């Protein structure tokens, strides 16, 4: 009597899920680490985002070993390995229970709930750690920019920009011992839910409509950043600028900060999400499909 479950080569299918997730997460982690760090530094300095991105990238290229063993990089790798592993395992469980081909990709509520739960938990932990560590001696301040022929050996940016970066680093260092407000965590959770839904549930539905699964994998998560970026910026602002005794920061003031950074941060987050869930999603799906091609 034939089994009602598809358990053929199940150990290899689970192994394939892990390998695919590992390949995707290690490929995308470097650029995502640099972008995440730069966006958070931008919220508490007057330095241009492009300057922070450039100096962070330069630091990583100059000291790759230190960068790859750093807490920010390892946190990002863990976040995306956990997220892609969960999505893959949901697909494998579905193909097993409903007796479908091993390389089946699902788009239902079970995948959204499981992937969102894991992603949100890891991402909230990562964001809390990032908020605390930046500005601390181990890598929280913006990296020293490379020298150029027309400038002093210590700076690629103006004195005012360098001072702004330093002041922002000190502010974050001072804030490092503070707990992360519940409002900030809630905003980060909403932000992550939007991104996960657009990255794992929309592409399988959008792909057949536009005629390309790969294009859908890039387009959906990138587009949703227009909506999720204000949530991200407000969460950071609530962490960086807290109401004091007898002094309350108005929502008009906070909205001014969000509006100031919205465009640049949205583009940066699109640049972050394209590798994270665009490139990462294509690599994860491609490697998993290739490993399961003969199962």
XYZ file of C-alpha atoms in Angstrom:
295
model
C 0.000 0.000 0.000
C 1.471 3.326 -1.094
C 2.222 5.913 1.580
C -0.009 8.949 1.656
C 3.060 11.120 2.336
C 5.977 11.971 0.074
C 8.865 10.883 2.308
C 11.248 9.943 -0.509
C 14.811 11.139 0.185
C 13.559 13.288 3.061
C 16.958 13.603 4.827
C 18.534 14.869 1.599
C 15.653 17.275 1.023
C 16.140 18.810 4.481
C 19.903 18.971 3.883
C 19.240 20.736 0.581
C 17.063 23.271 2.413
C 19.942 24.050 4.778
C 22.572 24.261 2.016
C 20.431 26.612 -0.075
C 19.764 28.858 2.919
C 23.469 28.917 3.796
C 24.500 29.856 0.242
C 21.941 32.677 0.067
C 22.645 34.111 3.520
C 26.450 34.159 3.246
C 26.275 35.728 -0.211
C 24.034 38.634 0.786
C 25.224 39.263 4.361
C 28.205 41.577 3.597
C 26.297 44.236 1.653
C 23.251 44.042 3.941
C 25.476 44.512 6.995
C 27.030 47.655 5.525
C 23.668 49.131 4.512
C 21.961 48.383 7.840
C 24.799 49.914 9.792
C 24.873 53.009 7.577
C 21.125 53.646 7.822
C 21.225 53.538 11.619
C 24.263 55.840 11.759
C 22.510 58.271 9.394
C 19.616 58.758 11.798
C 21.881 60.202 14.477
C 24.440 62.179 12.431
C 24.438 65.048 9.956
C 26.742 63.175 7.577
C 25.356 62.232 4.119
C 24.239 58.621 3.762
C 26.516 58.207 0.730
C 29.525 59.179 2.851
C 28.649 56.710 5.600
C 28.109 53.930 3.049
C 31.435 54.661 1.356
C 33.452 54.733 4.552
C 31.772 51.563 5.880
C 32.482 49.717 2.627
C 36.089 50.909 2.605
C 36.596 49.681 6.153
C 35.170 46.248 5.300
C 37.414 45.917 2.221
C 40.506 46.964 4.150
C 39.894 44.513 6.992
C 37.836 41.617 5.534
C 38.792 39.129 8.233
C 37.723 41.438 11.032
C 34.530 42.289 9.159
C 33.531 38.644 8.558
C 34.076 37.773 12.223
C 32.338 40.873 13.554
C 29.088 40.762 15.498
C 27.166 42.894 12.926
C 28.035 40.490 10.088
C 27.299 37.349 12.090
C 23.957 38.768 13.232
C 22.914 39.418 9.617
C 24.079 35.959 8.477
C 22.108 34.311 11.283
C 19.026 36.378 10.477
C 18.860 35.365 6.814
C 19.995 31.777 7.346
C 17.157 31.340 9.826
C 14.644 33.054 7.549
C 15.478 31.095 4.402
C 15.793 27.823 6.293
C 12.292 28.299 7.710
C 10.808 29.110 4.301
C 12.502 26.070 2.749
C 11.422 23.721 5.521
C 7.805 24.875 5.206
C 7.975 23.999 1.506
C 9.481 20.595 2.302
C 6.876 19.857 4.972
C 4.124 20.874 2.556
C 5.470 18.671 -0.226
C 5.721 15.780 2.240
C 2.267 16.118 3.810
C 0.418 16.819 0.556
C 2.515 14.392 -1.497
C 3.795 16.960 -3.988
C 7.118 17.147 -5.871
C 10.144 17.772 -3.641
C 10.912 21.171 -5.197
C 7.405 22.573 -4.597
C 7.299 26.242 -3.502
C 4.283 27.335 -1.459
C 2.693 30.760 -0.917
C 0.092 30.163 1.784
C -0.540 31.543 5.283
C 1.509 28.793 6.956
C 4.638 29.986 5.187
C 3.915 33.616 6.033
C 3.287 32.930 9.718
C 6.290 30.634 10.187
C 8.735 32.783 8.218
C 7.485 36.018 9.782
C 7.757 34.573 13.282
C 11.357 33.470 12.819
C 12.399 36.541 10.822
C 10.768 38.955 13.254
C 12.323 37.340 16.320
C 15.809 37.318 14.825
C 15.434 40.762 13.276
C 14.207 42.409 16.478
C 17.154 40.919 18.328
C 19.508 42.093 15.577
C 18.035 45.602 15.543
C 18.270 45.908 19.332
C 21.914 44.784 19.205
C 22.686 47.167 16.330
C 21.116 50.097 18.149
C 23.189 49.343 21.240
C 26.513 48.525 19.611
C 26.917 51.361 17.107
C 29.055 54.074 18.551
C 30.833 51.604 20.856
C 34.536 50.999 20.437
C 34.269 47.702 18.584
C 32.753 49.071 15.388
C 29.856 51.274 16.327
C 31.259 54.513 15.040
C 31.523 55.242 11.384
C 34.824 53.909 9.959
C 37.628 56.305 9.266
C 37.418 57.402 5.622
C 40.302 56.726 3.220
C 42.762 59.519 2.329
C 42.653 61.387 -0.954
C 45.378 63.476 -2.653
C 43.696 66.789 -1.835
C 42.883 66.065 1.778
C 44.552 65.250 5.035
C 45.454 61.561 5.519
C 42.654 61.087 8.045
C 39.659 62.247 6.033
C 37.821 61.978 2.782
C 35.013 64.208 3.990
C 34.879 67.733 5.296
C 35.731 68.586 8.891
C 32.075 69.284 9.652
C 31.005 65.904 8.268
C 33.701 64.057 10.203
C 32.659 65.923 13.350
C 29.031 64.993 12.727
C 29.941 61.325 12.434
C 31.929 61.496 15.655
C 29.106 63.270 17.495
C 26.602 60.699 16.257
C 28.854 57.884 17.402
C 29.141 59.404 20.867
C 25.373 59.821 21.056
C 24.812 56.189 20.153
C 27.477 55.064 22.594
C 25.731 57.008 25.352
C 22.430 55.435 24.349
C 23.956 51.975 24.264
C 22.972 51.012 27.791
C 19.319 51.971 27.325
C 16.601 49.450 26.643
C 14.798 49.530 23.292
C 11.299 51.083 23.646
C 8.313 48.827 23.057
C 7.028 51.268 20.427
C 10.275 50.855 18.514
C 10.010 47.064 18.655
C 6.388 47.203 17.482
C 7.302 49.408 14.519
C 10.182 47.114 13.591
C 7.808 44.137 13.794
C 5.331 45.802 11.416
C 8.180 46.698 9.057
C 9.449 43.112 8.998
C 5.987 41.636 8.458
C 5.517 43.772 5.336
C 8.916 42.790 3.965
C 8.504 39.068 4.625
C 5.035 38.997 3.066
C 6.308 40.814 -0.026
C 9.364 38.537 -0.248
C 7.915 35.062 0.253
C 4.175 35.206 -0.438
C 3.726 37.738 -3.242
C 6.403 36.520 -5.736
C 4.839 33.057 -6.330
C 1.528 34.823 -7.061
C 2.973 37.760 -9.014
C 5.398 35.719 -11.132
C 2.773 34.059 -13.365
C 1.018 37.414 -13.836
C 4.072 39.281 -15.116
C 5.617 36.242 -16.770
C 8.818 36.028 -14.715
C 9.320 34.554 -11.276
C 12.781 36.117 -10.941
C 11.514 39.624 -11.758
C 8.715 39.188 -9.216
C 11.276 38.127 -6.611
C 13.120 41.422 -7.098
C 10.140 43.720 -7.626
C 7.836 42.802 -4.725
C 10.209 43.226 -1.753
C 11.805 46.346 -3.241
C 8.475 48.096 -3.837
C 7.159 47.540 -0.317
C 10.085 49.526 1.126
C 8.305 52.727 0.140
C 5.692 51.855 2.781
C 7.918 50.218 5.391
C 10.731 52.786 5.513
C 8.745 55.373 7.554
C 8.059 52.669 10.146
C 11.771 51.922 10.314
C 12.763 55.591 10.641
C 10.145 56.326 13.297
C 11.306 53.334 15.327
C 14.894 54.548 15.199
C 13.880 58.114 16.066
C 11.921 56.919 19.094
C 15.064 55.117 20.240
C 17.561 57.898 19.492
C 15.461 60.859 20.700
C 13.455 60.097 23.803
C 11.089 62.336 25.689
C 12.802 63.855 28.716
C 11.397 65.060 32.017
C 9.199 68.033 31.166
C 10.279 67.848 27.549
C 8.227 66.034 24.947
C 9.256 65.646 21.316
C 6.244 66.392 19.137
C 5.069 64.211 16.280
C 5.518 67.116 13.876
C 9.193 67.194 14.818
C 9.498 63.435 14.373
C 7.667 63.588 11.050
C 10.149 66.221 9.916
C 13.013 63.803 10.610
C 11.227 60.980 8.812
C 10.456 63.150 5.800
C 14.066 64.339 5.699
C 15.465 60.791 5.563
C 12.606 58.973 3.776
C 13.911 59.215 0.221
C 17.517 58.289 0.927
C 16.616 55.620 3.463
C 13.987 54.084 1.154
C 16.535 53.839 -1.656
C 19.083 52.400 0.756
C 16.567 49.870 2.055
C 15.662 48.953 -1.513
C 19.372 48.482 -2.092
C 19.367 46.332 1.029
C 16.286 44.283 0.237
C 17.237 43.591 -3.390
C 20.275 41.565 -2.328
C 18.587 40.275 0.830
C 15.376 38.960 -0.726
C 15.873 39.538 -4.454
C 19.319 38.055 -5.042
C 19.000 35.947 -1.906
C 15.603 34.621 -2.939
C 16.772 33.738 -6.444
C 19.944 32.044 -5.124
C 18.050 30.169 -2.420
C 15.409 28.960 -4.866
C 17.970 28.152 -7.565
C 20.282 26.154 -5.305
C 17.388 24.304 -3.680
C 15.836 23.489 -7.065
C 19.185 22.293 -8.425
C 19.851 20.050 -5.420
C 16.354 18.567 -5.636
C 16.256 18.174 -9.412
C 16.592 14.397 -9.337
C 14.568 13.694 -6.193
